[in-house]
Coordinates of C-alpha atoms in Angstrom, one line a residue:
M18 CA 0.0 0.1 0.0
R19 CA 1.1 3.5 -0.8
G20 CA 2.5 5.7 1.9
I21 CA -0.2 8.5 1.3
T22 CA -3.0 5.7 1.7
H23 CA -1.4 4.5 5.1
A24 CA -1.2 8.0 6.2
G25 CA -5.0 8.7 5.5
V26 CA -5.9 5.5 7.1
G27 CA -3.7 6.3 10.3
A28 CA -5.2 9.7 10.5
T29 CA -8.8 8.5 10.3
A30 CA -8.1 5.8 12.8
Y31 CA -6.8 8.5 15.0
I32 CA -9.8 10.6 14.7
A33 CA -12.2 7.7 15.2
A34 CA -10.2 6.7 18.6
S35 CA -10.3 10.1 19.9
G36 CA -14.1 10.4 19.3
L37 CA -14.3 6.8 21.2
M38 CA -12.0 7.8 23.8
Q39 CA -13.7 11.4 24.2
R40 CA -10.4 13.1 23.8
D41 CA -9.8 16.4 22.3
F42 CA -8.1 16.7 19.0
S43 CA -4.2 17.5 18.8
I44 CA -2.4 18.3 16.1
F45 CA 0.9 16.7 17.7
E46 CA -1.1 13.4 18.4
L47 CA -2.4 13.3 14.8
V48 CA 1.3 14.0 13.5
F49 CA 2.8 11.2 15.7
V50 CA 0.0 8.6 14.8
V51 CA 0.6 9.4 11.0
G52 CA 4.3 9.0 11.7
A53 CA 3.6 5.6 13.3
S54 CA 1.5 4.6 10.4
L55 CA 4.5 5.3 7.9
L56 CA 7.1 3.5 10.2
P57 CA 6.7 -0.1 9.1
D58 CA 8.0 0.9 5.7
I59 CA 11.2 2.2 7.2
D60 CA 12.5 -1.2 5.6
H61 CA 12.1 0.0 2.3
P62 CA 15.0 2.1 1.1
K63 CA 12.6 4.4 -1.2
S64 CA 9.5 4.6 1.0
K65 CA 8.3 7.8 2.4
A66 CA 9.3 6.8 5.8
S67 CA 12.7 6.5 4.5
K68 CA 12.8 9.4 2.6
Y69 CA 14.1 11.8 5.0
V70 CA 16.2 9.4 6.8
L71 CA 18.5 7.4 4.6
P72 CA 21.4 9.2 3.2
V73 CA 21.7 6.6 0.3
K74 CA 18.5 5.1 -1.4
S75 CA 19.8 1.8 -1.9
K76 CA 19.7 -1.8 -0.1
E77 CA 23.2 -1.7 0.7
G78 CA 23.0 1.9 2.0
K79 CA 20.0 1.1 4.2
R80 CA 21.7 -1.8 5.7
A81 CA 24.9 0.2 6.4
F82 CA 22.9 3.0 7.8
F83 CA 20.5 1.0 9.9
V84 CA 23.4 -1.3 11.3
C85 CA 25.6 1.6 12.3
L86 CA 22.7 3.2 13.8
G87 CA 22.0 0.3 15.8
I88 CA 25.3 -0.1 17.1
A89 CA 25.7 3.6 18.0
V90 CA 22.5 3.2 20.1
L91 CA 23.9 0.2 21.9
L92 CA 27.2 1.8 22.6
F93 CA 25.3 4.8 23.9
D94 CA 23.2 3.1 26.2
Y95 CA 26.2 0.9 27.4
L96 CA 28.5 3.7 28.3
Y97 CA 25.7 6.3 29.4
V98 CA 22.4 5.1 29.9
G99 CA 21.9 1.4 30.8
E100 CA 18.2 1.2 29.7
N101 CA 16.5 -1.9 28.3
A102 CA 14.3 0.2 26.0
L103 CA 17.4 1.5 24.3
K104 CA 18.9 -2.1 24.1
A105 CA 15.5 -3.0 22.3
L106 CA 15.8 -0.1 19.8
G107 CA 19.5 -0.8 19.0
A108 CA 18.6 -4.6 18.6
L109 CA 15.6 -3.5 16.2
L110 CA 17.7 -1.0 14.2
I111 CA 20.2 -3.8 13.2
M112 CA 17.5 -6.4 12.5
I113 CA 15.8 -3.8 10.1
G114 CA 19.2 -3.3 8.5
F115 CA 19.2 -7.2 7.6
T116 CA 15.4 -7.5 6.5
S117 CA 14.0 -6.8 3.2
H118 CA 10.7 -4.9 2.6
R119 CA 7.6 -7.0 3.7
N120 CA 9.8 -10.0 4.8
G121 CA 11.0 -8.9 8.0
I122 CA 10.6 -7.4 11.6
T123 CA 9.0 -4.2 10.9
H124 CA 5.7 -5.8 9.3
S125 CA 5.5 -8.2 12.2
L126 CA 3.6 -8.1 15.4
V127 CA 7.2 -8.8 17.3
G128 CA 8.5 -5.7 15.6
M129 CA 5.5 -3.7 16.9
M130 CA 5.8 -4.7 20.2
L131 CA 9.4 -3.9 20.3
F132 CA 8.8 -0.3 19.1
M133 CA 5.9 -0.2 21.5
F134 CA 8.2 -1.0 24.5
V135 CA 10.5 1.7 23.3
V136 CA 7.5 4.3 23.0
H137 CA 6.2 3.2 26.4
Y138 CA 9.6 3.8 28.0
T139 CA 9.6 7.4 26.3
G140 CA 6.0 8.0 27.4
T141 CA 6.7 7.1 30.7
K142 CA 9.6 9.1 31.1
Y143 CA 8.0 12.2 29.8
E144 CA 4.6 11.7 31.5
Y145 CA 2.8 11.4 28.2
K146 CA 0.0 8.9 29.4
Y147 CA -1.4 7.9 25.9
L148 CA 1.7 7.7 23.9
T149 CA 1.9 3.9 23.6
Q150 CA -1.8 3.7 22.7
L151 CA -1.4 6.5 19.9
F152 CA 1.4 4.5 18.4
A153 CA -0.4 1.2 18.4
I154 CA -2.9 3.0 16.5
G155 CA -0.7 4.2 13.8
Y156 CA 1.5 1.2 13.6
G157 CA -1.5 -1.3 13.8
S158 CA -3.4 0.6 11.0
H159 CA -0.3 0.0 8.8
L160 CA -0.4 -3.8 9.6
F161 CA -4.0 -4.1 9.1
T162 CA -4.3 -2.5 5.8
D163 CA -1.1 -4.2 4.5
S164 CA -2.7 -7.7 5.2
F165 CA -5.3 -6.9 2.4
T166 CA -2.4 -6.9 -0.2
K167 CA -1.3 -9.8 -2.4
A168 CA 2.1 -9.9 -0.5
G169 CA 0.8 -10.5 2.9
L170 CA 2.6 -10.1 6.1
P171 CA 5.2 -12.0 8.0
L172 CA 3.2 -11.3 11.3
F173 CA 5.1 -13.8 13.7
Y174 CA 8.6 -13.0 12.2
P175 CA 11.1 -13.9 13.5
I176 CA 9.5 -17.1 14.9
T177 CA 8.1 -17.9 11.4
K178 CA 8.4 -16.5 8.0
K179 CA 4.9 -17.6 7.2
K180 CA 2.7 -14.8 5.3
F181 CA -0.7 -13.9 6.4
K182 CA -3.3 -12.2 4.3
G183 CA -6.9 -10.9 4.6
I184 CA -9.9 -12.8 3.0
I185 CA -9.7 -10.4 0.0
T186 CA -6.6 -9.1 -1.3
Y187 CA -5.2 -6.8 -4.2
R188 CA -1.9 -6.3 -5.8
V189 CA -0.4 -2.9 -5.1
G190 CA 0.5 -0.8 -7.9
S191 CA -1.9 -2.6 -10.5
K192 CA -5.0 -0.6 -11.7
V193 CA -7.5 -2.3 -9.5
G194 CA -5.2 -1.8 -6.6
D195 CA -4.7 1.9 -7.5
F196 CA -8.5 2.4 -7.7
I197 CA -9.1 0.7 -4.5
E198 CA -6.4 2.7 -2.6
M199 CA -8.0 6.0 -4.3
V200 CA -11.6 4.9 -2.9
I201 CA -10.1 4.1 0.5
L202 CA -8.2 7.6 0.7
L203 CA -11.4 9.5 -0.5
L204 CA -13.4 7.6 2.1
C205 CA -10.9 8.6 4.7
V206 CA -10.9 12.4 3.6
V207 CA -14.6 12.4 3.7
Y208 CA -14.8 10.9 7.2
I209 CA -12.3 13.2 8.6
I210 CA -14.2 16.2 7.2
Y211 CA -17.4 14.9 8.6
T212 CA -16.1 13.9 12.1
L213 CA -13.2 16.5 12.9
P214 CA -15.5 19.3 14.1
T215 CA -17.5 17.0 16.4
I216 CA -14.2 16.3 18.6

């Protein structure tokens, strides 16, 4: 699924959740959830999530960047901090470096839980009560929507590489797929315009 569609679904999920939880709308929270909805595609060197992160847009560049970043985080944690959340983040970054798009840790529930562990630590430290829930909304919306694509998701990677798919699937980049995503995005925009003034 294209990045703009993930962003639209993530924004819609946030608006819906805000209404259900009776929370006031927040630009910060909206941006955070949309960012989380794009995060799983950080394993793709040319995705929107990687666009502003990777210095080199290639598989080799992605691998070198994330492995070095992960080692740097682990070293920083070892020398100065000593927090399990940073150890998890460092290990996760290294794993991202060695996995390919849609076949690795970022599109699995294990990866989601590891990221949530780091986010929970951050939210607790800075006393932001709902940060973990907001992250789960964005990240979870990405995994949910990707489950309806032909490629499927390795939901339990690295335990198993088996791909899981929804009952109905479509091929990303095909004419049918582009039409489906256009309809999804249009419905998201209509829902947001209709609902936003009420929260």
